[in-house]
Every structure is written in C-alpha cells, then in structure tokens.
Amino acid sequence: QVQLVESGGGVVQPGRSLRLACAASGFNLRSYAMHWARQAPGKGLEWVAVIWSDGNKKYYSDSVKGRFTISRDNSENTLSLLMNSLRAEDTAVYFCARDWPRSSMDVWGQGTTVTVSS
Amino acid sequence: DIQMTQSPSSLSASVGDRVMITCRASQTISRYLNWYQQKPGNPPKLLIYTVSSLQSGVPSRFSGNGSGTDFTLTISSLQPEDFATYYCQQSYSSLWTFGQGTKVEV
C-alpha cells in the first residue's frame, strides 16, 4: 500500500547537524512533489519545505531557510532533509508528506522525533 | 508569508451537534485551502482540498466552503470519532502555512 516511513531522528546538541530520511513505497516518488512538516511538542503543525517532483525547485519556511536542505533520490524512492545549525526550537516530530491532489498533502508518514538539547 | 487564523481555538460540542470552524487568510488565496484532522499520536489526515473537495474515504458529514480570504469547515452531525484537532492550510504561495488549529472536545 501507499506508505511513507521517516527515519533518522534522535537527540542532538545545539549547533550540530542531523539528516532525516523518508522512504516511499507503493507509489512512484518521481511523480510527486514532496514536503516536510513538523510539530513541536504540544504545538500545531508547521510546514517546513517542499521539493518539486524533478528536484528543480525547493522552497523553505523562513524559520529554516539557510539551515535546512531538502533533497530527493527518485531512483531510490527516498526524500531527505539535512538539518544544520540545529536550535532548541527545532525540537519536533518531523513528518514527510506527498503533494496530491491539487496542492494538498494526502499521504503522511508517522513521523520521526528530533530533540535538540545539550 | 501568508498568515492563517482559525477560530475558535477550541470548542466543546456533543455528539450530533453541527460544528463550524472558520479560517481566515491574511491575503487572498483563491481556492488553495485545505483542511486536515489530527488525533493525538497520529499524523494529520487530509479531509478536504481546494476548499470543498472531499478526500476519498472522508464521510460526507464534512464539508468546506469559502473563497478569497474566508473559509469554513462544517461537520453536520458530530460523531464520536470526530473529536480531534483540525487545521486549515493554504497552498496559494510557494511557502505553505497552517492555521494554529481548532481542538474539538466533548
């Protein structure tokens, strides 16, 4: 079935880096734009970044621009999020999501937890 | 960035009630407005896209309306499984944004 599975979360010190991965199955990743969103503990949803299906365009929220990099490997059906210069406020559950239909997010992973703490 | 403001932030309701949640955008977003439902410990679930299109498998008691800057999500007869938090989200700009959420409680 159509599924997204995130991995790579953990506890990291402020200023360090972490790379998240999202494995897609049940559909061809190359046909879809893909997003990352996050949710801080007890807080609402925050959109983080998007990458177009061909990887040619990427957009980031102001809160992560310049620190996070979204990428994809369509041959491996995987999406990634490289997070540099991590801050305490980046602590959250990170979700990957598929862009479908008509600029919405119809399939979500279960999320991976990132904790930034010394 | 486009700001999305939901009201109310929370509401108390009973099974069978008609529930309406509003979402206002800081600028016009045409019909690029989606609604999600989230239950504790779970990822969001897409309910409605482009204002009023019901996602496959979503019960018809959910409906959406609006255009421009003002939008509503209506649950015509609240069911026990509908107690959750609801988020609106705009996809008009390249930088998407969510509303702050509306928690529907007993």
Coordinates of N, CA and C in Angstrom, one line a residue:
Chain A
Q1 N 0.8 -1.2 0.0 CA 0.0 0.0 0.0 C 0.9 1.2 0.0
V2 N 0.3 2.4 -0.3 CA 1.0 3.6 -0.3 C 1.4 4.0 1.1
Q3 N 2.7 4.2 1.3 CA 3.3 4.4 2.6 C 4.5 5.3 2.6
L4 N 4.7 6.1 3.6 CA 5.9 6.9 3.8 C 6.4 6.5 5.2
V5 N 7.7 6.3 5.3 CA 8.3 6.0 6.6 C 9.5 6.8 6.8
E6 N 9.5 7.7 7.9 CA 10.6 8.5 8.2 C 11.6 7.8 9.1
S7 N 12.8 8.3 9.1 CA 13.8 7.8 10.0 C 14.9 8.8 10.2
G8 N 15.8 8.6 11.1 CA 16.9 9.5 11.3 C 16.8 10.4 12.5
G9 N 15.7 10.4 13.2 CA 15.5 11.3 14.3 C 16.4 10.9 15.5
G10 N 16.5 11.8 16.5 CA 17.2 11.5 17.6 C 17.5 12.7 18.5
V11 N 18.4 12.6 19.4 CA 18.8 13.7 20.3 C 20.1 14.2 19.8
V12 N 20.2 15.5 19.6 CA 21.4 16.2 19.0 C 21.6 17.5 19.8
Q13 N 22.9 17.8 19.9 CA 23.2 19.1 20.6 C 23.0 20.3 19.7
P14 N 22.7 21.4 20.3 CA 22.5 22.7 19.6 C 23.8 22.9 18.7
G15 N 23.5 23.4 17.5 CA 24.6 23.7 16.6 C 25.1 22.5 15.7
R16 N 24.6 21.3 16.1 CA 25.0 20.1 15.3 C 24.1 19.9 14.1
S17 N 24.3 18.8 13.4 CA 23.5 18.5 12.2 C 22.9 17.2 12.3
L18 N 21.8 17.0 11.5 CA 21.1 15.7 11.5 C 20.5 15.6 10.1
R19 N 20.4 14.3 9.6 CA 19.8 14.1 8.3 C 18.6 13.1 8.5
L20 N 17.5 13.6 8.1 CA 16.3 12.8 8.1 C 16.0 12.1 6.8
A21 N 15.5 10.9 6.8 CA 15.1 10.3 5.5 C 13.6 9.9 5.5
C22 N 13.1 9.8 4.4 CA 11.7 9.4 4.2 C 11.7 8.4 3.0
A23 N 11.3 7.1 3.3 CA 11.2 6.1 2.3 C 9.8 5.9 1.8
A24 N 9.6 6.0 0.5 CA 8.3 5.9 -0.1 C 8.1 4.5 -0.6
S25 N 6.9 4.0 -0.5 CA 6.6 2.7 -1.1 C 5.1 2.7 -1.6
G26 N 4.9 1.8 -2.6 CA 3.5 1.7 -3.1 C 3.2 2.8 -4.1
F27 N 4.1 3.7 -4.4 CA 3.9 4.7 -5.5 C 5.2 5.1 -6.0
N28 N 5.2 5.8 -7.2 CA 6.4 6.2 -7.8 C 6.7 7.7 -7.3
L29 N 7.7 7.8 -6.5 CA 8.1 9.1 -5.9 C 8.3 10.1 -6.9
R30 N 8.9 9.8 -8.1 CA 9.3 10.8 -9.1 C 8.1 11.5 -9.7
S31 N 6.9 11.1 -9.4 CA 5.7 11.7 -10.0 C 5.1 12.8 -9.1
Y32 N 5.7 13.0 -7.9 CA 5.1 13.9 -6.9 C 6.1 14.8 -6.3
A33 N 5.6 16.1 -6.1 CA 6.3 16.9 -5.2 C 6.2 16.4 -3.8
M34 N 7.2 16.7 -2.9 CA 7.2 16.1 -1.6 C 7.5 17.2 -0.5
H35 N 6.9 17.1 0.6 CA 7.0 18.1 1.7 C 7.6 17.5 3.0
W36 N 8.2 18.4 3.8 CA 8.4 18.1 5.2 C 7.6 19.1 6.0
A37 N 7.0 18.6 7.1 CA 6.3 19.5 8.0 C 6.8 19.0 9.4
R38 N 6.5 19.8 10.4 CA 6.9 19.4 11.8 C 5.9 19.9 12.8
Q39 N 6.0 19.3 14.0 CA 5.1 19.7 15.1 C 5.9 19.6 16.4
A40 N 6.1 20.8 17.0 CA 6.8 20.9 18.3 C 5.8 20.3 19.3
P41 N 6.4 19.8 20.4 CA 5.6 19.2 21.5 C 4.5 20.1 21.9
G42 N 3.2 19.5 21.8 CA 2.1 20.3 22.3 C 1.7 21.4 21.4
K43 N 2.3 21.6 20.3 CA 2.0 22.7 19.4 C 1.3 22.3 18.1
G44 N 1.1 23.3 17.2 CA 0.4 23.0 16.0 C 1.4 22.6 14.9
L45 N 0.9 22.4 13.7 CA 1.7 22.0 12.6 C 2.4 23.2 11.9
E46 N 3.6 22.9 11.5 CA 4.4 23.9 10.8 C 4.9 23.3 9.5
W47 N 4.6 23.9 8.4 CA 5.2 23.5 7.1 C 6.7 23.9 7.1
V48 N 7.5 23.0 6.6 CA 9.0 23.2 6.6 C 9.6 23.5 5.2
A49 N 9.3 22.6 4.3 CA 9.9 22.7 3.0 C 9.2 21.8 2.0
V50 N 9.4 22.1 0.7 CA 8.9 21.4 -0.4 C 10.0 21.2 -1.5
I51 N 9.9 20.1 -2.2 CA 10.8 19.9 -3.4 C 9.9 19.4 -4.5
W52 N 10.0 20.0 -5.7 CA 9.2 19.6 -6.8 C 9.6 18.2 -7.3
S53 N 8.8 17.6 -8.1 CA 9.0 16.2 -8.5 C 10.3 15.9 -9.2
D54 N 10.8 16.9 -9.9 CA 12.1 16.7 -10.6 C 13.2 17.2 -9.8
G55 N 13.0 17.8 -8.7 CA 14.0 18.3 -7.8 C 14.5 19.7 -8.2
N56 N 14.0 20.3 -9.2 CA 14.5 21.5 -9.7 C 14.1 22.8 -8.9
K57 N 13.0 22.7 -8.1 CA 12.7 23.8 -7.3 C 12.5 23.3 -5.8
K58 N 12.9 24.2 -4.9 CA 12.8 23.9 -3.5 C 12.4 25.2 -2.8
Y59 N 11.6 25.1 -1.8 CA 11.2 26.2 -1.0 C 11.2 25.9 0.4
Y60 N 11.5 26.9 1.3 CA 11.7 26.6 2.7 C 10.9 27.7 3.5
S61 N 10.5 27.3 4.7 CA 9.9 28.3 5.6 C 11.0 29.2 6.1
D62 N 10.6 30.4 6.5 CA 11.6 31.4 6.9 C 12.4 30.9 8.1
S63 N 11.7 30.0 9.0 CA 12.4 29.6 10.2 C 13.5 28.6 9.9
V64 N 13.6 28.0 8.8 CA 14.7 27.0 8.5 C 15.5 27.4 7.3
K65 N 15.1 28.4 6.5 CA 15.8 28.8 5.3 C 17.3 29.1 5.6
G66 N 18.2 28.5 4.9 CA 19.6 28.7 5.1 C 20.2 27.7 6.0
R67 N 19.4 26.9 6.7 CA 20.0 25.9 7.6 C 19.6 24.5 7.2
F68 N 18.4 24.4 6.6 CA 17.9 23.0 6.2 C 18.0 22.9 4.7
T69 N 18.2 21.7 4.2 CA 18.2 21.4 2.8 C 17.4 20.2 2.5
I70 N 16.4 20.3 1.6 CA 15.6 19.2 1.2 C 16.2 18.6 -0.1
S71 N 16.1 17.3 -0.2 CA 16.6 16.7 -1.4 C 15.9 15.4 -1.7
R72 N 16.1 14.8 -2.8 CA 15.4 13.5 -3.2 C 16.2 12.7 -4.1
D73 N 16.0 11.4 -4.0 CA 16.6 10.4 -4.9 C 15.5 9.6 -5.5
N74 N 15.1 10.0 -6.6 CA 13.9 9.3 -7.2 C 14.2 7.9 -7.6
S75 N 15.5 7.6 -7.9 CA 15.9 6.2 -8.2 C 15.8 5.3 -7.0
E76 N 15.9 5.9 -5.8 CA 15.8 5.1 -4.6 C 14.5 5.3 -3.9
N77 N 13.6 6.1 -4.5 CA 12.3 6.4 -3.9 C 12.5 7.0 -2.4
T78 N 13.4 7.9 -2.3 CA 13.7 8.5 -0.9 C 13.7 10.0 -1.0
L79 N 13.3 10.6 0.1 CA 13.3 12.0 0.4 C 14.2 12.2 1.6
S80 N 14.9 13.4 1.6 CA 15.8 13.6 2.7 C 15.6 15.1 3.2
L81 N 16.0 15.3 4.4 CA 16.1 16.7 5.0 C 17.4 16.7 5.8
L82 N 18.3 17.5 5.3 CA 19.5 17.8 6.1 C 19.4 19.0 6.9
M83 N 19.6 18.9 8.2 CA 19.3 20.0 9.1 C 20.6 20.4 9.8
N84 N 21.1 21.6 9.5 CA 22.3 22.1 10.1 C 22.0 23.2 11.1
S85 N 23.0 23.5 11.9 CA 22.9 24.5 12.9 C 21.6 24.4 13.7
L86 N 21.4 23.2 14.2 CA 20.1 23.0 14.9 C 20.0 23.8 16.2
R87 N 18.8 24.2 16.5 CA 18.4 25.0 17.6 C 17.4 24.3 18.5
A88 N 17.3 24.7 19.7 CA 16.3 24.1 20.6 C 14.9 24.2 20.0
E89 N 14.6 25.3 19.3 CA 13.3 25.4 18.7 C 13.0 24.5 17.5
D90 N 14.0 23.8 17.1 CA 13.8 22.8 16.0 C 13.3 21.5 16.6
T91 N 13.2 21.4 17.9 CA 12.7 20.2 18.5 C 11.3 19.9 18.1
A92 N 11.0 18.8 17.5 CA 9.7 18.5 17.0 C 9.6 17.1 16.4
V93 N 8.4 16.7 16.1 CA 8.2 15.5 15.3 C 8.2 16.0 13.8
Y94 N 9.0 15.3 13.0 CA 9.1 15.7 11.6 C 8.3 14.7 10.7
F95 N 7.5 15.2 9.9 CA 6.7 14.4 9.0 C 7.1 14.6 7.5
C96 N 7.1 13.6 6.7 CA 7.2 13.8 5.3 C 5.8 13.5 4.7
A97 N 5.4 14.2 3.6 CA 4.1 14.1 3.1 C 4.1 14.2 1.6
R98 N 3.2 13.6 0.9 CA 3.1 13.6 -0.5 C 2.2 14.8 -1.0
D99 N 2.6 15.4 -2.0 CA 1.8 16.6 -2.6 C 0.8 16.0 -3.6
W100 N -0.4 15.9 -3.1 CA -1.5 15.4 -4.0 C -2.8 15.4 -3.2
P101 N -3.9 15.7 -3.8 CA -4.2 16.3 -5.1 C -4.3 17.8 -5.0
R102 N -3.9 18.5 -6.1 CA -4.1 19.9 -6.2 C -3.6 20.7 -5.0
S103 N -2.3 20.4 -4.8 CA -1.6 21.2 -3.8 C -2.1 21.0 -2.4
S104 N -2.2 19.7 -2.0 CA -2.5 19.4 -0.6 C -1.6 18.2 -0.3
M105 N -1.7 17.7 0.9 CA -0.9 16.6 1.3 C -1.7 15.4 1.7
D106 N -1.7 14.4 0.9 CA -2.7 13.3 1.1 C -2.1 12.1 1.8
V107 N -0.8 11.9 1.7 CA -0.2 10.8 2.4 C 0.9 11.3 3.3
W108 N 0.9 10.9 4.6 CA 1.8 11.3 5.6 C 2.5 10.1 6.2
G109 N 3.7 10.3 6.6 CA 4.4 9.3 7.4 C 4.0 9.4 8.9
Q110 N 4.5 8.5 9.7 CA 4.1 8.5 11.1 C 5.0 9.5 11.9
G111 N 6.1 10.0 11.3 CA 6.9 11.0 11.9 C 8.1 10.4 12.6
T112 N 9.2 11.3 12.7 CA 10.4 10.9 13.4 C 10.7 12.1 14.4
T113 N 11.1 11.8 15.6 CA 11.3 12.8 16.6 C 12.7 13.3 16.7
V114 N 12.8 14.6 16.6 CA 14.1 15.3 16.7 C 14.1 16.1 18.0
T115 N 15.1 15.9 18.9 CA 15.2 16.7 20.1 C 16.6 17.3 20.1
V116 N 16.6 18.7 20.2 CA 17.8 19.4 20.2 C 18.0 19.9 21.6
S117 N 19.0 19.3 22.3 CA 19.3 19.6 23.7 C 20.7 19.3 24.0
S118 N 21.3 20.1 24.9 CA 22.6 19.9 25.4 C 22.7 18.9 26.6
Chain B
D1 N 5.0 36.2 4.4 CA 4.2 35.0 4.4 C 2.7 35.2 4.7
I2 N 2.0 34.3 4.2 CA 0.5 34.3 4.4 C 0.2 33.7 5.8
Q3 N -0.5 34.5 6.6 CA -0.9 34.0 7.9 C -2.3 33.5 7.8
M4 N -2.5 32.3 8.5 CA -3.8 31.7 8.6 C -4.3 31.7 10.0
T5 N -5.5 32.2 10.2 CA -6.0 32.4 11.6 C -7.3 31.6 11.7
Q6 N -7.4 30.6 12.6 CA -8.5 29.8 12.8 C -9.3 30.3 14.0
S7 N -10.6 30.1 14.0 CA -11.4 30.4 15.2 C -12.6 29.4 15.2
P8 N -13.0 29.0 16.4 CA -12.2 29.3 17.7 C -11.0 28.4 17.8
S9 N -10.2 28.6 18.8 CA -9.0 27.8 19.1 C -9.5 26.4 19.6
S10 N -10.6 26.4 20.3 CA -11.1 25.2 20.9 C -12.6 25.4 21.0
L11 N -13.3 24.3 21.0 CA -14.8 24.3 21.2 C -15.2 23.0 21.9
S12 N -16.3 23.1 22.6 CA -16.9 22.0 23.3 C -18.2 21.7 22.5
A13 N -18.4 20.4 22.2 CA -19.6 20.0 21.5 C -20.0 18.6 21.9
S14 N -21.2 18.3 21.5 CA -21.7 16.9 21.8 C -22.0 16.2 20.5
V15 N -22.1 14.9 20.7 CA -22.4 14.0 19.5 C -23.7 14.5 18.9
G16 N -23.7 14.6 17.6 CA -24.9 15.1 16.9 C -25.0 16.6 16.6
D17 N -24.1 17.3 17.3 CA -24.0 18.8 17.0 C -23.5 19.1 15.7
R18 N -23.9 20.2 15.2 CA -23.4 20.8 14.0 C -22.2 21.7 14.4
V19 N -21.1 21.5 13.8 CA -19.9 22.3 14.2 C -19.3 23.0 13.0
M20 N -18.9 24.3 13.3 CA -18.3 25.1 12.2 C -17.1 25.7 12.7
I21 N -16.0 25.6 11.9 CA -14.7 26.2 12.2 C -14.4 27.1 11.1
T22 N -13.9 28.3 11.4 CA -13.5 29.3 10.4 C -12.0 29.5 10.3
C23 N -11.6 29.9 9.1 CA -10.2 30.1 8.8 C -10.1 31.3 8.0
R24 N -9.2 32.2 8.4 CA -9.1 33.5 7.6 C -7.6 33.7 7.2
A25 N -7.4 34.0 5.9 CA -6.1 34.2 5.4 C -5.8 35.7 5.4
S26 N -4.5 36.0 5.6 CA -4.1 37.4 5.7 C -4.1 38.1 4.3
Q27 N -4.2 37.3 3.2 CA -4.4 37.9 1.9 C -5.2 36.9 1.1
T28 N -5.7 37.2 -0.1 CA -6.5 36.3 -0.8 C -5.6 35.1 -1.2
I29 N -6.3 33.9 -1.1 CA -5.6 32.7 -1.5 C -6.4 31.9 -2.5
S30 N -7.3 32.6 -3.2 CA -8.2 32.0 -4.2 C -8.9 30.8 -3.6
R31 N -8.7 29.6 -4.1 CA -9.3 28.4 -3.5 C -8.3 27.4 -3.1
Y32 N -7.1 27.9 -2.8 CA -6.0 27.0 -2.3 C -6.0 26.8 -0.8
L33 N -7.1 26.2 -0.4 CA -7.3 26.0 1.1 C -7.7 24.5 1.3
N34 N -6.9 23.9 2.3 CA -7.1 22.5 2.6 C -7.4 22.4 4.1
W35 N -8.1 21.3 4.5 CA -8.4 21.0 5.9 C -7.9 19.7 6.3
Y36 N -7.3 19.6 7.5 CA -6.8 18.3 8.0 C -7.3 18.0 9.4
Q37 N -7.4 16.8 9.7 CA -7.8 16.3 11.0 C -6.6 15.6 11.7
Q38 N -6.4 15.9 12.9 CA -5.3 15.2 13.6 C -5.7 14.7 15.0
K39 N -5.5 13.4 15.2 CA -5.7 12.9 16.6 C -4.4 12.6 17.3
P40 N -4.4 12.7 18.6 CA -3.1 12.6 19.4 C -2.3 11.4 19.0
G41 N -1.0 11.6 18.7 CA -0.1 10.5 18.4 C -0.2 10.0 17.0
N42 N -1.0 10.7 16.2 CA -1.1 10.4 14.8 C -0.7 11.5 13.8
P43 N -0.4 11.2 12.6 CA -0.1 12.3 11.6 C -1.5 12.9 11.2
P44 N -1.4 14.0 10.6 CA -2.6 14.6 10.1 C -3.2 13.8 9.0
K45 N -4.5 14.0 8.8 CA -5.3 13.3 7.8 C -6.0 14.3 6.9
L46 N -5.8 14.2 5.6 CA -6.4 15.2 4.7 C -7.9 14.9 4.6
L47 N -8.7 16.0 4.9 CA -10.2 15.9 4.8 C -10.7 16.5 3.6
I48 N -10.3 17.7 3.3 CA -10.9 18.5 2.2 C -9.7 19.3 1.5
Y49 N -9.7 19.3 0.2 CA -8.8 20.1 -0.5 C -9.5 21.0 -1.5
T50 N -8.7 22.1 -1.8 CA -9.3 23.2 -2.6 C -10.7 23.6 -2.2
V51 N -10.8 23.9 -0.9 CA -12.0 24.5 -0.2 C -13.1 23.5 0.0
S52 N -13.5 22.7 -1.0 CA -14.7 21.9 -0.8 C -14.7 20.5 -1.4
S53 N -13.5 20.1 -1.9 CA -13.4 18.7 -2.5 C -13.1 17.7 -1.4
L54 N -14.0 16.8 -1.2 CA -13.8 15.8 -0.1 C -12.8 14.7 -0.6
Q55 N -11.8 14.5 0.3 CA -10.8 13.5 0.0 C -11.5 12.1 0.1
S56 N -11.0 11.2 -0.8 CA -11.6 9.9 -0.8 C -11.6 9.2 0.5
G57 N -12.8 8.6 0.9 CA -13.0 7.9 2.1 C -13.4 8.8 3.3
V58 N -13.5 10.1 3.1 CA -13.9 11.0 4.2 C -15.4 11.1 4.2
P59 N -16.1 10.9 5.3 CA -17.5 11.0 5.4 C -18.1 12.3 4.9
S60 N -19.3 12.2 4.3 CA -20.0 13.3 3.7 C -20.5 14.3 4.8
R61 N -20.4 14.0 6.0 CA -20.8 15.0 7.1 C -19.8 16.1 7.1
F62 N -18.6 16.0 6.5 CA -17.6 17.0 6.5 C -17.8 17.8 5.2
S63 N -17.8 19.1 5.3 CA -17.9 20.0 4.1 C -17.1 21.2 4.3
G64 N -16.7 21.8 3.2 CA -16.0 23.1 3.2 C -16.6 24.1 2.3
N65 N -16.3 25.4 2.6 CA -16.9 26.4 1.8 C -15.9 27.7 1.9
G66 N -16.2 28.6 1.0 CA -15.4 29.9 1.1 C -14.6 30.2 -0.1
S67 N -14.1 31.4 -0.1 CA -13.2 31.8 -1.2 C -12.5 33.1 -0.8
G68 N -11.4 33.4 -1.5 CA -10.7 34.6 -1.2 C -9.9 34.6 0.1
T69 N -10.5 35.0 1.2 CA -9.8 35.1 2.5 C -10.5 34.3 3.6
D70 N -11.8 34.0 3.4 CA -12.6 33.5 4.5 C -13.2 32.1 4.1
F71 N -12.9 31.1 5.0 CA -13.3 29.7 4.7 C -13.9 29.1 6.0
T72 N -14.7 28.1 5.7 CA -15.3 27.3 6.8 C -15.2 25.8 6.6
L73 N -15.0 25.1 7.7 CA -15.2 23.7 7.7 C -16.4 23.4 8.6
T74 N -17.3 22.6 8.1 CA -18.5 22.2 8.8 C -18.6 20.7 9.0
I75 N -18.9 20.3 10.2 CA -19.3 18.9 10.4 C -20.8 18.9 10.8
S76 N -21.5 18.3 9.9 CA -23.0 18.4 10.0 C -23.6 17.7 11.2
S77 N -23.0 16.6 11.6 CA -23.5 15.9 12.8 C -22.3 15.2 13.4
L78 N -21.8 15.8 14.5 CA -20.6 15.3 15.1 C -20.7 13.9 15.6
Q79 N -19.7 13.1 15.2 CA -19.6 11.7 15.7 C -18.5 11.5 16.7
P80 N -18.5 10.5 17.5 CA -17.5 10.3 18.5 C -16.1 10.3 17.9
E81 N -15.9 9.8 16.7 CA -14.6 9.7 16.1 C -14.1 11.1 15.6
D82 N -15.0 12.1 15.7 CA -14.6 13.4 15.1 C -13.9 14.3 16.2
F83 N -13.9 13.9 17.4 CA -13.2 14.7 18.4 C -11.7 14.6 18.1
A84 N -11.2 15.8 17.8 CA -9.8 15.8 17.2 C -9.4 17.3 17.1
T85 N -8.2 17.6 16.6 CA -7.8 18.9 16.2 C -7.8 19.1 14.7
Y86 N -8.3 20.2 14.3 CA -8.5 20.5 12.8 C -7.6 21.7 12.5
Y87 N -7.0 21.5 11.3 CA -6.1 22.6 10.8 C -6.5 23.0 9.4
C88 N -6.5 24.3 9.1 CA -6.6 24.7 7.7 C -5.1 24.9 7.3
Q89 N -5.0 25.0 5.9 CA -3.6 25.1 5.4 C -3.8 25.7 4.0
Q90 N -3.0 26.8 3.7 CA -3.0 27.4 2.4 C -1.8 26.9 1.5
S91 N -2.1 26.7 0.2 CA -1.1 26.3 -0.7 C -1.1 27.3 -1.9
Y92 N -1.5 28.5 -1.6 CA -1.5 29.6 -2.7 C -0.1 30.1 -3.0
S93 N 0.6 30.3 -1.9 CA 2.0 30.8 -2.1 C 3.0 29.6 -2.2
S94 N 4.2 29.9 -2.6 CA 5.2 28.8 -2.6 C 5.5 28.3 -1.2
L95 N 5.3 29.2 -0.2 CA 5.6 28.9 1.2 C 4.2 28.6 1.8
W96 N 4.0 27.3 2.1 CA 2.7 26.9 2.7 C 2.6 27.3 4.1
T97 N 1.4 27.5 4.7 CA 1.3 27.8 6.1 C 0.0 27.1 6.6
F98 N 0.0 26.7 7.9 CA -1.1 26.2 8.6 C -1.7 27.2 9.5
G99 N -3.0 27.0 9.8 CA -3.6 27.7 10.9 C -3.1 27.1 12.2
Q100 N -3.5 27.7 13.3 CA -3.0 27.3 14.6 C -3.7 26.1 15.2
G101 N -4.8 25.7 14.5 CA -5.6 24.5 14.9 C -6.8 24.9 15.8
T102 N -7.8 24.0 15.7 CA -9.0 24.1 16.5 C -9.3 22.8 17.1
K103 N -9.3 22.7 18.4 CA -9.5 21.4 19.1 C -11.0 21.3 19.4
V104 N -11.5 20.2 18.9 CA -13.0 19.9 19.1 C -13.0 18.9 20.3
E105 N -13.6 19.3 21.4 CA -13.7 18.5 22.6 C -15.1 18.2 23.0
V106 N -15.2 17.2 23.8 CA -16.5 16.8 24.4 C -17.0 17.9 25.4

